[in-house]
PDB file of C-alpha atoms in Angstrom:
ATOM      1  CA  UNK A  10      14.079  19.535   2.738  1.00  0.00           C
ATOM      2  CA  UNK A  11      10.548  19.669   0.243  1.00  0.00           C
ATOM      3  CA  UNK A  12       8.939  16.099  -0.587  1.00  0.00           C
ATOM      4  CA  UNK A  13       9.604  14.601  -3.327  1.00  0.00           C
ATOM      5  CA  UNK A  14       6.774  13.824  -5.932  1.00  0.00           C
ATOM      6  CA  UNK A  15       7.238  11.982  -9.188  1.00  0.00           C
ATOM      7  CA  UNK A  16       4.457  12.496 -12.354  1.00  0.00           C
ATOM      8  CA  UNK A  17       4.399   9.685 -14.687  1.00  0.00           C
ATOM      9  CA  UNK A  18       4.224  11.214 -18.306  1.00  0.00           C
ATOM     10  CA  UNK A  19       1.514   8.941 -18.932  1.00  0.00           C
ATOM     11  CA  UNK A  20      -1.348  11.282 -17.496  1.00  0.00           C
ATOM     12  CA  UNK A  21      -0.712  12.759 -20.932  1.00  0.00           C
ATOM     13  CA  UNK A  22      -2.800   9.666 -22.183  1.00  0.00           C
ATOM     14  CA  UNK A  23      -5.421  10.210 -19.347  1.00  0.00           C
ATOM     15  CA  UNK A  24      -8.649  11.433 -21.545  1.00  0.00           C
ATOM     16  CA  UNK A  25     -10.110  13.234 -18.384  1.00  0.00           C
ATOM     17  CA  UNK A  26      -7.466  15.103 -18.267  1.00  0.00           C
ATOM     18  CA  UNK A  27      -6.703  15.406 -21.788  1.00  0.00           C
ATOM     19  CA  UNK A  28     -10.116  15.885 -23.252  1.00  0.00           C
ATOM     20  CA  UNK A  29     -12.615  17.141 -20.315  1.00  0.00           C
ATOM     21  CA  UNK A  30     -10.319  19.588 -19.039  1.00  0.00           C
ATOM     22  CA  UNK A  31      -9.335  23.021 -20.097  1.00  0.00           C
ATOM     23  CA  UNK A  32      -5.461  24.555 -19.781  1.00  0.00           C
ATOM     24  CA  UNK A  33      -6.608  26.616 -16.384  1.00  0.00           C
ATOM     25  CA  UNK A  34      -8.367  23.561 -15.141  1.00  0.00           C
ATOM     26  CA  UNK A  35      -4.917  21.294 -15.872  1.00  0.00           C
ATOM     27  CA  UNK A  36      -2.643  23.878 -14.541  1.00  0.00           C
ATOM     28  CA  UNK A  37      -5.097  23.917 -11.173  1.00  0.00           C
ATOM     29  CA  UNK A  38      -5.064  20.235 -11.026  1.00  0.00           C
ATOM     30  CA  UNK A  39      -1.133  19.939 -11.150  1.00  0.00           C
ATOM     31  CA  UNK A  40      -1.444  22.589  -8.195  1.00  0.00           C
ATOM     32  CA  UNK A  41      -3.797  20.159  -6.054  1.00  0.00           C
ATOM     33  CA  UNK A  42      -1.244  17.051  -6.584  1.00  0.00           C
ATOM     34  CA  UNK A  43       2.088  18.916  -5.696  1.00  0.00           C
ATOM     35  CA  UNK A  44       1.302  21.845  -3.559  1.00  0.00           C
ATOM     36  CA  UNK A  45       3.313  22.111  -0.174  1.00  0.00           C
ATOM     37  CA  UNK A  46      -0.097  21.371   2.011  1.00  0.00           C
ATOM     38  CA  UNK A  47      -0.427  18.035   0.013  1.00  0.00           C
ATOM     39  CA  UNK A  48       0.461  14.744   2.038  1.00  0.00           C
ATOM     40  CA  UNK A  49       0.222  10.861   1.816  1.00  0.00           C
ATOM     41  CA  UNK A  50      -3.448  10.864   2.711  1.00  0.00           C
ATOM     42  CA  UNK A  51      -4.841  12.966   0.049  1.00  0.00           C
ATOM     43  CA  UNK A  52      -6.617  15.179   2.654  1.00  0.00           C
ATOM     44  CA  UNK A  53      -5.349  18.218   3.686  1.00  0.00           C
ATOM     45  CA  UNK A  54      -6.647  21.738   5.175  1.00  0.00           C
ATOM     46  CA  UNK A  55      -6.644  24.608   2.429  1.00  0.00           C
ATOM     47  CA  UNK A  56      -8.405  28.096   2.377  1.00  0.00           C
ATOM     48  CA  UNK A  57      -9.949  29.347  -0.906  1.00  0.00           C
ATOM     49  CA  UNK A  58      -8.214  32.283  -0.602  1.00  0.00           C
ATOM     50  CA  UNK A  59      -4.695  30.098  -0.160  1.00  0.00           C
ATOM     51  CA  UNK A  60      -5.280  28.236  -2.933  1.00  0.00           C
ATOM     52  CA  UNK A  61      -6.151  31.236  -4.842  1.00  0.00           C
ATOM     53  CA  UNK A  62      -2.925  33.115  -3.713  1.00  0.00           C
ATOM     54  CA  UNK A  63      -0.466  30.434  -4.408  1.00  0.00           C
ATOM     55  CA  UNK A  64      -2.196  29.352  -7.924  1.00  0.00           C
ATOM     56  CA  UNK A  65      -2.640  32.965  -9.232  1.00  0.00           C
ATOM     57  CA  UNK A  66      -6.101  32.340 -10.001  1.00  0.00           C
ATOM     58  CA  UNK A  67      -9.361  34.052  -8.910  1.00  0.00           C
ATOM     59  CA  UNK A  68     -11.133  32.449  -5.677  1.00  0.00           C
ATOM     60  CA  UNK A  69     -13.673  32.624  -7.801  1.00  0.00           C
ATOM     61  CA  UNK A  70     -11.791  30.602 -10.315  1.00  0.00           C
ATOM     62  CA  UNK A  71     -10.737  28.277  -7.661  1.00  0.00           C
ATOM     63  CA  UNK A  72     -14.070  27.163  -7.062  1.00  0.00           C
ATOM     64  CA  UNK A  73     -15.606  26.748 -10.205  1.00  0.00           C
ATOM     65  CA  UNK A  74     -12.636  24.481 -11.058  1.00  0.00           C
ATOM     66  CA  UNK A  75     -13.026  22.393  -7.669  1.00  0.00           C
ATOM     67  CA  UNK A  76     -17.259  22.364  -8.807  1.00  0.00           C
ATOM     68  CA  UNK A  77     -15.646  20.595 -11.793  1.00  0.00           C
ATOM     69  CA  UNK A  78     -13.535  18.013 -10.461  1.00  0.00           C
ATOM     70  CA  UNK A  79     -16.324  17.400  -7.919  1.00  0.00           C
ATOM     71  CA  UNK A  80     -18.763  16.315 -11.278  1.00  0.00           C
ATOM     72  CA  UNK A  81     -16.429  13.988 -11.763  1.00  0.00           C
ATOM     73  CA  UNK A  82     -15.508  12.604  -8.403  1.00  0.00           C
ATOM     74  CA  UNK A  83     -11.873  13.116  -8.309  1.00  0.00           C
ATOM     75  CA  UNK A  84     -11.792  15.918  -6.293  1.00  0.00           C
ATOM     76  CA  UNK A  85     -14.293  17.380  -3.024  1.00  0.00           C
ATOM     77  CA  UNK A  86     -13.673  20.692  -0.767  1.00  0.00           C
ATOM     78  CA  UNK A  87     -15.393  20.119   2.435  1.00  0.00           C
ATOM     79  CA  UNK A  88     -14.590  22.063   5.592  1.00  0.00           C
ATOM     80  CA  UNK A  89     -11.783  24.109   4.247  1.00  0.00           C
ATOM     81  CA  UNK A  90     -10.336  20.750   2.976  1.00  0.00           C
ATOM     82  CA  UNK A  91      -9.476  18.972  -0.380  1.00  0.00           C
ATOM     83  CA  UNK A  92     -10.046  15.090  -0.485  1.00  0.00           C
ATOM     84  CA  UNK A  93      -8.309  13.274  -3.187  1.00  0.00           C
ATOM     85  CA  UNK A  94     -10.324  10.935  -3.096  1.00  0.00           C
ATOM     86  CA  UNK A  95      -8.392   7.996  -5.406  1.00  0.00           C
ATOM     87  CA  UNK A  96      -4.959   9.361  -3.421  1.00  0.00           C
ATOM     88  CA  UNK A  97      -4.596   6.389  -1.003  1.00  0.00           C
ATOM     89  CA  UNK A  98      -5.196   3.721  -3.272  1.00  0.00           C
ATOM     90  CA  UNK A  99      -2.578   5.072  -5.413  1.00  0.00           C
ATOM     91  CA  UNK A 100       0.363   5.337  -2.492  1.00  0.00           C
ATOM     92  CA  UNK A 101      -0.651   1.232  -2.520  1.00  0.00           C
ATOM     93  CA  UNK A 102      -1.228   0.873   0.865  1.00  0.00           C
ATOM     94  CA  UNK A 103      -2.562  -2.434   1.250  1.00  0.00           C
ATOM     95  CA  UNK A 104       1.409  -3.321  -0.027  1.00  0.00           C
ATOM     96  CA  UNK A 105       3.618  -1.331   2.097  1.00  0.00           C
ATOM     97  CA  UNK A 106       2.964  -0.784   6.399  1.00  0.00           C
ATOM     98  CA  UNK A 107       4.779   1.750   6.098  1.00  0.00           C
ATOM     99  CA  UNK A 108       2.782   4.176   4.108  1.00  0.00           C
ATOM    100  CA  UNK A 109      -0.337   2.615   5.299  1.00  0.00           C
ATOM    101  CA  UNK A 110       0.671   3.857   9.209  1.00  0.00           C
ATOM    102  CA  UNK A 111       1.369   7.098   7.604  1.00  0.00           C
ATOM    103  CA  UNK A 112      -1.616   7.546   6.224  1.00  0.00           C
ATOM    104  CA  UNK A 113      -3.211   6.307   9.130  1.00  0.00           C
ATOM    105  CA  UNK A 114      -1.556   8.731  11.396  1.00  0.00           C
ATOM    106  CA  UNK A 115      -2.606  11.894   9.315  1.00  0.00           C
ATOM    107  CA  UNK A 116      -6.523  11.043   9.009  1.00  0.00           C
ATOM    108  CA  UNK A 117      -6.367  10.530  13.074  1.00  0.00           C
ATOM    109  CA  UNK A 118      -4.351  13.244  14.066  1.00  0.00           C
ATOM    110  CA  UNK A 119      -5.055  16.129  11.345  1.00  0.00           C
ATOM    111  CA  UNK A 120      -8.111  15.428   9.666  1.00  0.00           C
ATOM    112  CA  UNK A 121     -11.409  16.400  11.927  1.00  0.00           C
ATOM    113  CA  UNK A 122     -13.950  14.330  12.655  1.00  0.00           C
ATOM    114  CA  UNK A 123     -16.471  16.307  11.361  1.00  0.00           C
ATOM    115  CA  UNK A 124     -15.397  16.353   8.247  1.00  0.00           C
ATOM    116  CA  UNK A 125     -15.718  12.312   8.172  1.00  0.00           C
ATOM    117  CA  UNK A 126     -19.020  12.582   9.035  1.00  0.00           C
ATOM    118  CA  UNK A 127     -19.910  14.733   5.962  1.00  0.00           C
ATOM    119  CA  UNK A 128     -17.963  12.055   3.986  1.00  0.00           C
ATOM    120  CA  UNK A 129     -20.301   9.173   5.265  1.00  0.00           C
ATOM    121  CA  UNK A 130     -23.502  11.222   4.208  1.00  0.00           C
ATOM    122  CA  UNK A 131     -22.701  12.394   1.441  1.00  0.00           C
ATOM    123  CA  UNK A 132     -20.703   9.325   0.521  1.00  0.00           C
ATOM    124  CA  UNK A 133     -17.552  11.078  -1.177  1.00  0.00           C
ATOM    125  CA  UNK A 134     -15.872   7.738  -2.087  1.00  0.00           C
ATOM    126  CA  UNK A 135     -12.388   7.971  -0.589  1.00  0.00           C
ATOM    127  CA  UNK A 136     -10.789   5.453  -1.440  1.00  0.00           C
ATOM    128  CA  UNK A 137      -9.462   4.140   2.493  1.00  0.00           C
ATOM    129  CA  UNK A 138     -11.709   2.512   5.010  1.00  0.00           C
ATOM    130  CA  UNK A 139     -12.327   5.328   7.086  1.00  0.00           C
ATOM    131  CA  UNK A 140     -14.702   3.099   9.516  1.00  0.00           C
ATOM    132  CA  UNK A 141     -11.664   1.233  10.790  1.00  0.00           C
ATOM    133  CA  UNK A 142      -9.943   4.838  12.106  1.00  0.00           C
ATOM    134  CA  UNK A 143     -11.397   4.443  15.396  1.00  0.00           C
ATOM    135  CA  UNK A 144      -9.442   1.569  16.237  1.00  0.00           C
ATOM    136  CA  UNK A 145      -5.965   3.543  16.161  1.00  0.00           C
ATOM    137  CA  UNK A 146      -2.992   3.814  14.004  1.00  0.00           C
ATOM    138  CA  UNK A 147      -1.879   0.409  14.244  1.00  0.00           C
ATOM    139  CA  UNK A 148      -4.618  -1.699  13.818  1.00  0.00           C
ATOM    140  CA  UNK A 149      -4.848  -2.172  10.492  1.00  0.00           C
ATOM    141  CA  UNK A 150      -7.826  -3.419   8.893  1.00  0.00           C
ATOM    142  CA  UNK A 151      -5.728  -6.003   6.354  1.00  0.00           C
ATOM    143  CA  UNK A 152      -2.437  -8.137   6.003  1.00  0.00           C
ATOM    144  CA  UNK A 153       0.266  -6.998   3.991  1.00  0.00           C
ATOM    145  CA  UNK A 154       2.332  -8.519   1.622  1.00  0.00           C
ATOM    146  CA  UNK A 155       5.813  -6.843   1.012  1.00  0.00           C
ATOM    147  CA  UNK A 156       6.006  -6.897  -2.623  1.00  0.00           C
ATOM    148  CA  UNK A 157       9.874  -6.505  -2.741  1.00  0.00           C
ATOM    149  CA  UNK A 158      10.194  -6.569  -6.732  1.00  0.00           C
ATOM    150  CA  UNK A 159       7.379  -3.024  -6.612  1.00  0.00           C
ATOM    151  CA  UNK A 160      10.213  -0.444  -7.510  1.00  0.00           C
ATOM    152  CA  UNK A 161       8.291   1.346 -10.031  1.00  0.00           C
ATOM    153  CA  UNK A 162       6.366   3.922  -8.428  1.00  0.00           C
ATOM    154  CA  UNK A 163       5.534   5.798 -11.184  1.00  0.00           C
ATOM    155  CA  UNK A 164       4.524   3.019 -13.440  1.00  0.00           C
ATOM    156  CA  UNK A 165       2.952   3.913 -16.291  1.00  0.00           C
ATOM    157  CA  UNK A 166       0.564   0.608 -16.280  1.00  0.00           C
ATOM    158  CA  UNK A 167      -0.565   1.924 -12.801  1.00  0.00           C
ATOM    159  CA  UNK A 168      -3.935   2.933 -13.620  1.00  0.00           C
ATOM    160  CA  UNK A 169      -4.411  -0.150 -15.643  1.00  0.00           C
ATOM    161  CA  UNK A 170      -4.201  -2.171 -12.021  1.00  0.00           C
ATOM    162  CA  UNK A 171      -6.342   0.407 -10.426  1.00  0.00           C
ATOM    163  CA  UNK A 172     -10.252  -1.633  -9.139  1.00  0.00           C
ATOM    164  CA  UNK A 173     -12.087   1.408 -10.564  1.00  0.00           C
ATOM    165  CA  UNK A 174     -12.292   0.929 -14.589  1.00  0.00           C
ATOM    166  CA  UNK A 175     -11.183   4.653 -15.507  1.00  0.00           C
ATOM    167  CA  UNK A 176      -7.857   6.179 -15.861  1.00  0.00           C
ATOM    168  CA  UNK A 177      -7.919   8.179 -12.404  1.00  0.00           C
ATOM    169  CA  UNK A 178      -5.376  11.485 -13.423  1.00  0.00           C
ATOM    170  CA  UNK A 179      -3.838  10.989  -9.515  1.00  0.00           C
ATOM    171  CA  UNK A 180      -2.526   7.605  -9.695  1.00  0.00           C
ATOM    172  CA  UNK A 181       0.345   9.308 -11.806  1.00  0.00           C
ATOM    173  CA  UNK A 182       2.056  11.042  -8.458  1.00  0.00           C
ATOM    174  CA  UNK A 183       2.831   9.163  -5.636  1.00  0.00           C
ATOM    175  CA  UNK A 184       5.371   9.991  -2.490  1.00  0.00           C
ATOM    176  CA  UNK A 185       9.385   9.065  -2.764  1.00  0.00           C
ATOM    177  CA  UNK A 186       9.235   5.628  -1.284  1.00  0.00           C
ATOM    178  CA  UNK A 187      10.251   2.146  -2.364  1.00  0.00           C
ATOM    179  CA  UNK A 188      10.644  -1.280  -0.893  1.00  0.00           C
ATOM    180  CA  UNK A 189      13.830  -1.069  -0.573  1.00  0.00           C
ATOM    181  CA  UNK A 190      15.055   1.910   1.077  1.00  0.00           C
ATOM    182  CA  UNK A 191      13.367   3.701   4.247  1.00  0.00           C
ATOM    183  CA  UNK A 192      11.447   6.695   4.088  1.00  0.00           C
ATOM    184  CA  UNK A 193      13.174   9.649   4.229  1.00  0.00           C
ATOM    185  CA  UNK A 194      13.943  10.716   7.690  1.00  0.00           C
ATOM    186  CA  UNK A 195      12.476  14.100   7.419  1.00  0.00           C
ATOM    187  CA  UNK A 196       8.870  12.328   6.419  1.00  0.00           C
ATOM    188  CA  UNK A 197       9.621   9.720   9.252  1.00  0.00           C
ATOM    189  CA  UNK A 198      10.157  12.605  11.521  1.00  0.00           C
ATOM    190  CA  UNK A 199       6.892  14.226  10.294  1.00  0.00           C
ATOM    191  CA  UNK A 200       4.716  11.285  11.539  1.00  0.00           C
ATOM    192  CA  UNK A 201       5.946  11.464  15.026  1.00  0.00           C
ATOM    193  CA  UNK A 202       5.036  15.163  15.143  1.00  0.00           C
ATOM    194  CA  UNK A 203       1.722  14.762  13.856  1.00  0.00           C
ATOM    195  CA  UNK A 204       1.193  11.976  16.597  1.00  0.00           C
ATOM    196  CA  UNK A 205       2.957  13.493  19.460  1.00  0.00           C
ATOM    197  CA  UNK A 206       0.732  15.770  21.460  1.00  0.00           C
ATOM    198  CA  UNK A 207       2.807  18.443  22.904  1.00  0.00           C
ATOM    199  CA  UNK A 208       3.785  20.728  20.011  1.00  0.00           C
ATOM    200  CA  UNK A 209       7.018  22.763  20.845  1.00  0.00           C
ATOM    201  CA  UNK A 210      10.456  22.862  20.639  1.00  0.00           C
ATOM    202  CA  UNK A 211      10.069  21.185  17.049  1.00  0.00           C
ATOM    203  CA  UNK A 212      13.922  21.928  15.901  1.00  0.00           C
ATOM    204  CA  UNK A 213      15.425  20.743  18.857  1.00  0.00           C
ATOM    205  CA  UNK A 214      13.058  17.627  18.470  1.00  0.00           C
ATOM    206  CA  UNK A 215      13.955  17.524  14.675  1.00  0.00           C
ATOM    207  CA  UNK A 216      17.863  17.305  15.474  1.00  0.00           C
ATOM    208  CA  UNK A 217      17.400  15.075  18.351  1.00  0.00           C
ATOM    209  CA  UNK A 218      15.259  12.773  16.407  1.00  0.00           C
ATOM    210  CA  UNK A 219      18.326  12.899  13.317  1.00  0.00           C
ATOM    211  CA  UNK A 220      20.741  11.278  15.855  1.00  0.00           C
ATOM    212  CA  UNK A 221      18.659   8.222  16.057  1.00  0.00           C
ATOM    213  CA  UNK A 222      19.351   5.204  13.961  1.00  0.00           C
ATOM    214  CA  UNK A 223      16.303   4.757  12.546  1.00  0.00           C
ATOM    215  CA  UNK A 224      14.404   1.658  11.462  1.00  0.00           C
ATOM    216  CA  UNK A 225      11.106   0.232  10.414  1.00  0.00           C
ATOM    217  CA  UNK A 226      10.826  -2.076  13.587  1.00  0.00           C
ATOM    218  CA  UNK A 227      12.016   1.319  16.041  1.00  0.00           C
ATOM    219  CA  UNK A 228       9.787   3.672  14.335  1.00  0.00           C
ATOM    220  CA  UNK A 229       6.803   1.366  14.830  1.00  0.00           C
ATOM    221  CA  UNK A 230       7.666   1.085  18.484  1.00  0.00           C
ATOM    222  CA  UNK A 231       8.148   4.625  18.481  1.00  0.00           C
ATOM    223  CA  UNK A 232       4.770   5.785  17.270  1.00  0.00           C
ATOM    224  CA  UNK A 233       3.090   2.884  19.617  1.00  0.00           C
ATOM    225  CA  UNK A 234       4.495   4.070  22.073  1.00  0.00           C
ATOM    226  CA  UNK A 235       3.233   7.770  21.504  1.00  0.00           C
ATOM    227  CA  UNK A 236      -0.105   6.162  21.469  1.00  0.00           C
ATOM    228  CA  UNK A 237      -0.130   4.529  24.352  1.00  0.00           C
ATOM    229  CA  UNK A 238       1.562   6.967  26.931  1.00  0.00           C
ATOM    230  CA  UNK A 239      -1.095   9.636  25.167  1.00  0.00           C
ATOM    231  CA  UNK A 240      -3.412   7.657  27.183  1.00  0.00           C
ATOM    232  CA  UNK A 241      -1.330   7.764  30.602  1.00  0.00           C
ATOM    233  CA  UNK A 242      -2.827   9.716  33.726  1.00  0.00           C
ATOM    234  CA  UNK A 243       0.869  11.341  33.430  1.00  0.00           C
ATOM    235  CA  UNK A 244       0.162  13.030  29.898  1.00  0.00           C
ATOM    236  CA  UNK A 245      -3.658  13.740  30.125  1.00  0.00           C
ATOM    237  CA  UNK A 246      -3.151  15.361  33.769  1.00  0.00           C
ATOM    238  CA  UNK A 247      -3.903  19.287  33.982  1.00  0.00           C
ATOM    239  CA  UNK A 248      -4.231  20.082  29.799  1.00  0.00           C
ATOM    240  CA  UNK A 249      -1.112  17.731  29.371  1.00  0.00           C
ATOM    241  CA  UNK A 250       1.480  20.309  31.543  1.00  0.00           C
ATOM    242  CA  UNK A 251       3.705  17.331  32.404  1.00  0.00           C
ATOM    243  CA  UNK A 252       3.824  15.545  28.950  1.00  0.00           C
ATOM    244  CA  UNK A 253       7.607  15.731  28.254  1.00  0.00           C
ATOM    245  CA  UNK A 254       9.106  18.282  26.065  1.00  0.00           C
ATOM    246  CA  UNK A 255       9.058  15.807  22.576  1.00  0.00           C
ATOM    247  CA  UNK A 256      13.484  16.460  22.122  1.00  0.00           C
ATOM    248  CA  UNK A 257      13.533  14.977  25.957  1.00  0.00           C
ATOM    249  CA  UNK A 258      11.222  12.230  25.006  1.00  0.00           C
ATOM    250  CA  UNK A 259      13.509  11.332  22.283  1.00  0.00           C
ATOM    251  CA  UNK A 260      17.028  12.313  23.777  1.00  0.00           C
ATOM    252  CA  UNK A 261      15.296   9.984  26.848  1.00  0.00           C
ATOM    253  CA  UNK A 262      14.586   6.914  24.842  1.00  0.00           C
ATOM    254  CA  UNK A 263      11.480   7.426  26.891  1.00  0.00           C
ATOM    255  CA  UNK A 264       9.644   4.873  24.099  1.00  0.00           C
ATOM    256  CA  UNK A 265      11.386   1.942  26.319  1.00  0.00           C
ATOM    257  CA  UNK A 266       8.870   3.377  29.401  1.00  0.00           C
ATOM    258  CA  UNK A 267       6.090   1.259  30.151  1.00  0.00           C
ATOM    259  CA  UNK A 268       2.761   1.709  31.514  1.00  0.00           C
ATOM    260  CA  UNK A 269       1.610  -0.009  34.996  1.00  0.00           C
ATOM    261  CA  UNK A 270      -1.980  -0.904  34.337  1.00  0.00           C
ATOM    262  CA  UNK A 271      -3.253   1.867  36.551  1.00  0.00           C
ATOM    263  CA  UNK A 272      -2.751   4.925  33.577  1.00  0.00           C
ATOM    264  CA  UNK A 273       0.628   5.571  35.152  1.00  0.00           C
ATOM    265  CA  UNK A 274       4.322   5.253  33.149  1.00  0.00           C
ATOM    266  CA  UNK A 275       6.891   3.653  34.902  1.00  0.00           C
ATOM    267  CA  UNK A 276       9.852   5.451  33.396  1.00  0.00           C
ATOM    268  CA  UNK A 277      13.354   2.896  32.681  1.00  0.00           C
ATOM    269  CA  UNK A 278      16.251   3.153  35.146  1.00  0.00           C
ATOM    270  CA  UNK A 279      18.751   4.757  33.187  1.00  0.00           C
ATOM    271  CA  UNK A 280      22.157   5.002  33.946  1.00  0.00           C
ATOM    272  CA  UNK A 281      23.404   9.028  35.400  1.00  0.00           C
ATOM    273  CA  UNK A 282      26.385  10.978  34.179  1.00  0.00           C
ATOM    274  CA  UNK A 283      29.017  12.840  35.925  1.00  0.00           C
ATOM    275  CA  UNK A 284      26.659  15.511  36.920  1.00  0.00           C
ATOM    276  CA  UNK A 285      24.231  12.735  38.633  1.00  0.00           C
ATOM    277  CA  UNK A 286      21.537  13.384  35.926  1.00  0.00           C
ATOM    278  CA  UNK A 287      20.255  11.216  33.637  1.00  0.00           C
ATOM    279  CA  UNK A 288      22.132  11.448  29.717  1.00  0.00           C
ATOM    280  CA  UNK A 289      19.775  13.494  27.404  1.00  0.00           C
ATOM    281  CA  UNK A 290      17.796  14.963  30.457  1.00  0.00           C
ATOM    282  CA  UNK A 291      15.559  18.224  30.756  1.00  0.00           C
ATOM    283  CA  UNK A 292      18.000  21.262  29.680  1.00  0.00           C
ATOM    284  CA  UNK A 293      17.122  24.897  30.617  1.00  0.00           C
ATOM    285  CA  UNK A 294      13.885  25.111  28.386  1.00  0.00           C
ATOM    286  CA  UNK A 295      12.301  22.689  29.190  1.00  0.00           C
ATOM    287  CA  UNK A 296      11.645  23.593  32.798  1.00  0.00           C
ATOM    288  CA  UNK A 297      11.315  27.382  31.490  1.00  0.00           C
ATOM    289  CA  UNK A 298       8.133  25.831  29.805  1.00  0.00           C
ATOM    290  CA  UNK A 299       9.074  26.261  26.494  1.00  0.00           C
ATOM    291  CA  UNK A 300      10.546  29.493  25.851  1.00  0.00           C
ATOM    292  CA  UNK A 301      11.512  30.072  22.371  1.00  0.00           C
ATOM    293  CA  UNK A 302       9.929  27.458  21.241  1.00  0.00           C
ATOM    294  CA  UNK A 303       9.339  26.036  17.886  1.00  0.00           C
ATOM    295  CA  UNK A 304       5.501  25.435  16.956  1.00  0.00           C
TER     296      UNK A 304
END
């Protein structure tokens, strides 16, 4: 199922966009906000050559319109990636935990660290406190407040509220998400694959993770507990052979393991079935090692 974006018609009224830019250069822009590599971050990996494939325009094209942006500061391509660099301010992550994890959970698990460090000295202002990344996905450098009457997502007053004093042409799109509802599952989903470690089997993990009920307060525990057994003896052991295959991990409930204080997980007694194994266990793949797996 694709993401869901939403454009507020009132980047019509953005004079950046409107006056400094020509039709190529708004076409490419459009491209940047709502291509498939795109995510809650605003960072994301992207060859020249993709972007010239997908937008039908010339790499050479492609880069003199990204050498415009960049004049501007709204858009950078470092290291094979694009920063947006207004994106996170605009997904208001200092209001909802949820998005902030999110976004969180992409800079620490798909964005290299080299490519901060070009950030820093060339100080490309991205608009998240990228300093505060080394303390993991859930510490979070600020309180939240839980705005419940923020509905509007695509507000057309948004840039108004913005800290910066110009109309920034990306605080128009912002993800499917409100207050009200949980994230959709698939995007849920998407977060625990970025931040679970042992990438195969990904349908089977998909489907097993649909069968869970789902909450805020669950998915939290979930990713924290990713986190934490990442740093087990158990998962870094031997290039992480014995980190369970991520379906078994869910099927398992093995979030409700804890860890002993020596770097080792003390896995919960669970009740066996019929066949004297353990409900949701290891099927044939798994101890195959993965064949026909899913990357």
């Amino acid at each position: 199922m694709a993401t869901q974006r939403y454009i507020s018609t009132s980047i019509w009224d953005d004079n950046w966009f409107i006056d400094d830019l020509n039709t190529n250069e708004r076409l490419f822009y459009f491209y940047l906000l709502t291509n498939e590599h795109t995510n809650i971050a605003g960072i994301y990996k992207v060859s020249i050559r993709k972007m010239a494939s997908e937008s039908c325009f010339s790499p050479d094209q492609v880069k003199k319109m990204l050498a415009t942006f960049e004049r501007t500061k709204k858009v950078y391509y470092r290291e094979e990636h694009i920063i947006m660099v207004n994106w996170p301010k605009h997904q208001k992550w200092h209001k909802l935990e949820k998005i902030h994890k999110g976004i969180r959970a992409i800079l620490i698990n798909q964005v290299p660290p080299s490519l901060f460090d070009v950030m820093r000295k060339e100080s490309i202002p991205y608009q998240y406190p990228i300093d505060s990344l080394s303390d993991g996905i859930n510490s979070l450098p600020i309180g939240y407040t839980y705005d419940t009457n923020y509905l509007d997502l695509d507000s057309d007053s948004d840039s108004d509220s913005d800290i910066d004093s110009d109309s920034d042409s990306d605080s128009m799109i912002h993800t499917s998400l409100n207050d009200e509802k949980p994230a959709a599952p698939e995007h849920d989903f998407a977060q625990f694959w970025s931040a679970y470690p042992r990438k195969v089997g990904k349908g089977a993990a998909e489907k097993s993770w649909s069968k869970i009920k789902m909450d805020d307060a669950l998915f939290n525990t979930v990713l924290d507990a990713v986190e934490s057994q990442k740093k087990s003896n158990q998962w870094k052991r031997d290039n992480g052979q014995y980190i369970p295959h991520p379906s078994t991990w869910l099927n398992q409930k093995r979030w409700e393991d804890e860890l002993d204080g020596l770097g080792g997980i003390k896995t919960r007694q669970r009740p066996l079935n019929r066949y004297g194994t353990e409900p949701g266990g290891m099927d044939v793949k798994d101890y195959m090692g993965g064949v026909g797996d899913e990357k």
